[in-house]
Short mmCIF file of C-alpha atoms in Angstrom, two decimals:
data_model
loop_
_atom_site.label_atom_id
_atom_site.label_comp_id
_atom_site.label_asym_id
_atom_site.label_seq_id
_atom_site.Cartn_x
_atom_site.Cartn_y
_atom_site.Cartn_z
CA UNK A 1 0.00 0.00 0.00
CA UNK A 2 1.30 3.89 -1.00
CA UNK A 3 -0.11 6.43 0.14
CA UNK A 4 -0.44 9.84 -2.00
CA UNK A 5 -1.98 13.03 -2.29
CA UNK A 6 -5.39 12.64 -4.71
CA UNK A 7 -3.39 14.74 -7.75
CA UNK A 8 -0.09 12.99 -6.86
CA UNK A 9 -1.87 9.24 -6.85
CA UNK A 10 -4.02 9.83 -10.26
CA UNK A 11 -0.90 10.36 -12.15
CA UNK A 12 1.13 8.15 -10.10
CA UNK A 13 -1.90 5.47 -12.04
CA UNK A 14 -1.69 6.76 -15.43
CA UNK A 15 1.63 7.11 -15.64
CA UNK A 16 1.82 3.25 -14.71
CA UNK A 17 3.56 3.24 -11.40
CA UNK A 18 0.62 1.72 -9.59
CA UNK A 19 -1.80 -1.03 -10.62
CA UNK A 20 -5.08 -0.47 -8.39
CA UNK A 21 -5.48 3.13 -7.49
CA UNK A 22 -8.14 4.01 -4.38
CA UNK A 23 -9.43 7.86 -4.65
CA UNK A 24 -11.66 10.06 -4.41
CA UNK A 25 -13.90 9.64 -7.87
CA UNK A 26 -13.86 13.35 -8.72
CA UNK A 27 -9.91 13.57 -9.40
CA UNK A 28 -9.89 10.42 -11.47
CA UNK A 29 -13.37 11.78 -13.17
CA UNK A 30 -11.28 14.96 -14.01
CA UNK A 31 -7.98 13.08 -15.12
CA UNK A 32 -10.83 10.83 -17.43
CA UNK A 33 -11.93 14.08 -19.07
CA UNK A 34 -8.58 15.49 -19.89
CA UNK A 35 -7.81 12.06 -21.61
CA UNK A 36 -6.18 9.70 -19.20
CA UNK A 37 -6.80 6.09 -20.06
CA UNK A 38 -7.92 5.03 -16.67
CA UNK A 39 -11.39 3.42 -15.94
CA UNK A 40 -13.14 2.58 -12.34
CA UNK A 41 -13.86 -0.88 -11.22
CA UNK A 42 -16.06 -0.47 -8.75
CA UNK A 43 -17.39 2.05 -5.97
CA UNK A 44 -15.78 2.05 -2.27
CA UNK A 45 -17.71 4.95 -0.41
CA UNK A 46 -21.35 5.48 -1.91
CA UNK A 47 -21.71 8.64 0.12
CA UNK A 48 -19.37 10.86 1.86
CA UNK A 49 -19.23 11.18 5.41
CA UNK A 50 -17.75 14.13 5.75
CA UNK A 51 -19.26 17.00 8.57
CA UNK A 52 -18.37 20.53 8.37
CA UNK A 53 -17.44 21.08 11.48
CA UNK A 54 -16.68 24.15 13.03
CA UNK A 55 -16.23 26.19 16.23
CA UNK A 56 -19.42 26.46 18.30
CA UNK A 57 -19.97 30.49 17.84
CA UNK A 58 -20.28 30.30 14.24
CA UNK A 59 -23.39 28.62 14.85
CA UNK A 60 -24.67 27.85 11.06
CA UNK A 61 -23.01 27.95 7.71
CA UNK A 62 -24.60 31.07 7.11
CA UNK A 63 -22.48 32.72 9.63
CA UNK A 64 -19.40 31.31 7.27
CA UNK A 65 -19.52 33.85 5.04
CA UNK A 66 -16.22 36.10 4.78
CA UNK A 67 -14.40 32.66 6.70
CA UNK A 68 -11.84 30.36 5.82
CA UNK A 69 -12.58 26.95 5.37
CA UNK A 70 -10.18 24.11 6.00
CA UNK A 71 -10.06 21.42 3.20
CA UNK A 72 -7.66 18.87 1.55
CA UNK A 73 -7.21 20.19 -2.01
CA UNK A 74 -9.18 23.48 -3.18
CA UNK A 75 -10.30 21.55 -6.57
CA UNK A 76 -11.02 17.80 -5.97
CA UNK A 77 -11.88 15.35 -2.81
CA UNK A 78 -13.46 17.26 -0.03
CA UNK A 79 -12.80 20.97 -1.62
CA UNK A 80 -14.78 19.99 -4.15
CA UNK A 81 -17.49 18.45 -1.21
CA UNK A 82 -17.28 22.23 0.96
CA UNK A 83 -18.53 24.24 -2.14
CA UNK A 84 -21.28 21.60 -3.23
CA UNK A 85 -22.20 21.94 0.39
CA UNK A 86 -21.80 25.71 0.52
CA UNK A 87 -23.70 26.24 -2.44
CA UNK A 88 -26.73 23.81 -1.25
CA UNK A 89 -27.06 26.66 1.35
CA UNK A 90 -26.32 29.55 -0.29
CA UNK A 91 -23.17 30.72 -0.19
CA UNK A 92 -20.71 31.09 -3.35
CA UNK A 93 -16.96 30.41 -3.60
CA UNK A 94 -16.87 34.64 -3.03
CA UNK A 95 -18.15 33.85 -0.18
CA UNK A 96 -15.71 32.33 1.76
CA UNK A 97 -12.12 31.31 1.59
CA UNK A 98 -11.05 27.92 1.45
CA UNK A 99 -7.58 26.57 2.36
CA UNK A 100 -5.66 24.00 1.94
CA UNK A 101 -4.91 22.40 5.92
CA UNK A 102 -3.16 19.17 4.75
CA UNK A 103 -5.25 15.87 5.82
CA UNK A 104 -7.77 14.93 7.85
CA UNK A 105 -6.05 15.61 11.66
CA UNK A 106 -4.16 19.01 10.14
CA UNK A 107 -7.25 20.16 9.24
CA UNK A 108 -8.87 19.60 12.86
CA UNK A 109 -5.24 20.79 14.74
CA UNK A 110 -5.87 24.51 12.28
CA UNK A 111 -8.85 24.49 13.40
CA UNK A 112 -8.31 23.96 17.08
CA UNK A 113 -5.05 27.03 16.65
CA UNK A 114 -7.84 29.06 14.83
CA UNK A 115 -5.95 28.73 11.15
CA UNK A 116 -9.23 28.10 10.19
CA UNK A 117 -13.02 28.86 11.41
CA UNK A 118 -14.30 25.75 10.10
CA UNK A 119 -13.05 22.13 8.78
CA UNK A 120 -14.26 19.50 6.66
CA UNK A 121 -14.16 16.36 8.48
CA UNK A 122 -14.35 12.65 8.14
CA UNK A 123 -14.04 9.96 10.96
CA UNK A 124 -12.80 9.60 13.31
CA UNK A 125 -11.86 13.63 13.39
CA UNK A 126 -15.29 14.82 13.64
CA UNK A 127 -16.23 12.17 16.10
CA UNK A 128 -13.45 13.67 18.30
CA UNK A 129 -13.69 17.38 17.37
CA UNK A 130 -17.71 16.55 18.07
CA UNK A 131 -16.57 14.84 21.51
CA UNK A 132 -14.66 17.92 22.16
CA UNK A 133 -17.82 20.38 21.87
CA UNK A 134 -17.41 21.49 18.22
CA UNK A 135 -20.35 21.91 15.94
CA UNK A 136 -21.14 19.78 12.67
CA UNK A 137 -23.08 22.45 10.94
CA UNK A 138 -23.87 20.03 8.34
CA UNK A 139 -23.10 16.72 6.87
CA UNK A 140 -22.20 16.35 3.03
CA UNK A 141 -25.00 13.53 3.10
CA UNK A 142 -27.98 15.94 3.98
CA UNK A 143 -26.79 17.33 1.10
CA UNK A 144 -26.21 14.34 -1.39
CA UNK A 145 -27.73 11.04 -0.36
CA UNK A 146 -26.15 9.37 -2.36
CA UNK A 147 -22.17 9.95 -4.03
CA UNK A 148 -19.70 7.76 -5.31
CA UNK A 149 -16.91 9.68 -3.08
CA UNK A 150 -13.74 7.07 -3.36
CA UNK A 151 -13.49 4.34 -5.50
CA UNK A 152 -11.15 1.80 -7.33
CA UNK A 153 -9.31 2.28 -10.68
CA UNK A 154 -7.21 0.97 -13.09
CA UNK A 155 -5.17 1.95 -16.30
CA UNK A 156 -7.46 0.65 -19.60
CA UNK A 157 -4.07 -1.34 -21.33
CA UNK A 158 -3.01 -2.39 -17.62
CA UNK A 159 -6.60 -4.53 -17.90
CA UNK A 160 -5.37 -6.58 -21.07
CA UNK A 161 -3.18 -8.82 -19.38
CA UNK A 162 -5.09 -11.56 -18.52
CA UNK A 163 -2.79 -12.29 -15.34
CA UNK A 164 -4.04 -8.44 -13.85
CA UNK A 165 -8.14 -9.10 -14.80
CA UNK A 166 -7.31 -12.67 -12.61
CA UNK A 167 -6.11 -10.23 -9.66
CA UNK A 168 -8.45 -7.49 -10.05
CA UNK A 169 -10.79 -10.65 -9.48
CA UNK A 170 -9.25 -11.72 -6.62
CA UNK A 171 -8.89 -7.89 -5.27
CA UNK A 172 -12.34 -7.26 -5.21
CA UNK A 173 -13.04 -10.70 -3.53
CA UNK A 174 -10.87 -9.73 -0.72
CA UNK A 175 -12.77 -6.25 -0.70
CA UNK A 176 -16.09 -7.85 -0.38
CA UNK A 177 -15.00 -10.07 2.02
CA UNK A 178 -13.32 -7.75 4.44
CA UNK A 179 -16.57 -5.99 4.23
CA UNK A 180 -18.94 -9.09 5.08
CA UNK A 181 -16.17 -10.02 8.07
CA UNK A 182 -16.65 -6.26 9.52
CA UNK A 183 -20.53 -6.64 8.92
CA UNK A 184 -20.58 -9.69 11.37
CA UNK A 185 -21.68 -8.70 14.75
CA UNK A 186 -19.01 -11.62 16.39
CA UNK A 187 -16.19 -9.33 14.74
CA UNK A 188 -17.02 -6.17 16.46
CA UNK A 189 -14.31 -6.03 19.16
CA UNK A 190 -12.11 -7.38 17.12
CA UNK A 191 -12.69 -4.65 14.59
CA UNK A 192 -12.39 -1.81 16.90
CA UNK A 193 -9.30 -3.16 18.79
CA UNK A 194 -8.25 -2.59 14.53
CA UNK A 195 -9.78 0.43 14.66
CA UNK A 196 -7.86 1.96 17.61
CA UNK A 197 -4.35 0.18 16.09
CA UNK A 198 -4.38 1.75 12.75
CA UNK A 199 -6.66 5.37 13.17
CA UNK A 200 -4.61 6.61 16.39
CA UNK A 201 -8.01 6.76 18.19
CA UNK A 202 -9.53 6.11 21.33
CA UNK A 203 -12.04 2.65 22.08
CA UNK A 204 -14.98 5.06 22.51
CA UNK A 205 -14.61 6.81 18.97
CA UNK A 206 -13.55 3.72 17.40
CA UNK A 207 -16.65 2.42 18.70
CA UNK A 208 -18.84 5.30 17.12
CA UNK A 209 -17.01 4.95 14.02
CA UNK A 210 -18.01 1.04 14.55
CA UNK A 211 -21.66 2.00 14.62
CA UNK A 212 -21.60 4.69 11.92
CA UNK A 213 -20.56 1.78 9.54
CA UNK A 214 -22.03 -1.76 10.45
CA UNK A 215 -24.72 -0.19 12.00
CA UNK A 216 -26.08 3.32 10.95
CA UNK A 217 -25.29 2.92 7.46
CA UNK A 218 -24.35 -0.51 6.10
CA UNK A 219 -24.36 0.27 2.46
CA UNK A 220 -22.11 2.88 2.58
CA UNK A 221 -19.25 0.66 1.17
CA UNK A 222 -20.28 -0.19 -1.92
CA UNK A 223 -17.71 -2.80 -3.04
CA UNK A 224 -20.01 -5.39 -3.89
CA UNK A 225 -22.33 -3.67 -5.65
CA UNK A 226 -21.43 -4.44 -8.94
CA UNK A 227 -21.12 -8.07 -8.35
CA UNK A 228 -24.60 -10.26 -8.18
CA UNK A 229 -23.29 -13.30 -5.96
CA UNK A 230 -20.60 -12.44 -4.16
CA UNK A 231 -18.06 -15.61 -3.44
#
């Protein structure tokens, strides 16, 4: 596994220097329209849990107007998700100012040092800003029910060796499989023990992150939908 900024990993895959790429849809939807011979296999997050979450004062996303906005990247992943949010409420890109805080913890820490007046955050950061008394003034989902927000890809040529289209297979096998072993109620401590091992979090957020997933919203992972009998 690499890791990579959204711009950095979409060339990283169609330059050939990875062979499944995980991101969020809009970059690679972009990179698709300028010509890049990349295609997706198959959705990962069909919605995006992201809450923009901000210090209690503010009080609405009206009151955002004339602030600054922490995101990721001001033209894909969740920049893109803060203006489709802004604009579902009124509020135009001359509106507000959004910056560029690094990932999902650097955006919380500028907002905690007041860098920023609000963040866009996924879990477990806005389970732990909200445990800390900071306000979601809205989720991206109230928004958009439903958004094909990460997903897998893979160069078009890269797909003609019959050896890759065997592991692509087998990738999405494991994929569905990890998500059927997470779904099972006898996995759920061992799944947030996991939780707490690889997020940096505490038991009691990995727990609510636990419950947003298996529980709350159990389709969210979309990984076999595009398979009719999963094996």
């Amino acid at each position: 596994i690499t890791t990579f900024q959204t711009n950095e990993a979409v060339a990283a895959l169609v330059s050939g220097s990875l062979d499944v790429l995980m991101c969020p849809t809009d970059g690679c939807v972009t990179a698709v329209s300028k010509g890049a011979q990349i295609r997706q296999v198959n959705d990962f997050l069909t919605e995006a849990p992201y809450d923009l979450i901000a210090k209690p004062e503010i009080g609405s996303v009206a009151n955002l107007r004339g602030r600054k906005i922490g995101v990721s990247s001001l033209s894909t992943g969740s920049g893109t998700l803060a203006k489709i949010m802004l604009r579902a409420r009124g509020l135009s890109p001359d509106d507000y100012e959004l910056v560029q805080a690094g990932g999902n913890p650097q955006r919380f820490a500028a907002l905690q040092a007041g860098g920023v007046d609000a963040s866009l955050l996924s879990d477990p950061v806005n389970f732990a800003a909200l445990q800390e008394g900071y306000l979601s003034l809205l989720n991206f989902t109230e928004v958009v029910p439903q958004y094909s927000f990460t997903s897998n890809w893979v160069q078009n040529s890269w797909l003609e060796t019959p050896a890759n289209r065997d592991y692509l297979v087998a990738f999405q096998v494991g994929q569905i499989k990890a998500k059927q072993w997470a779904h099972d109620p006898a996995n759920k401590a061992a799944l947030i023990d996991m939780l707490v091992a690889h997020t940096n979090t505490t038991p009691a957020i990995a727990e609510r992150v636990y419950n947003f997933y298996a529980v709350q919203n159990p389709n969210i992972v979309g990984v076999d939908n595009l398979i009719d009998e999963p094996t």
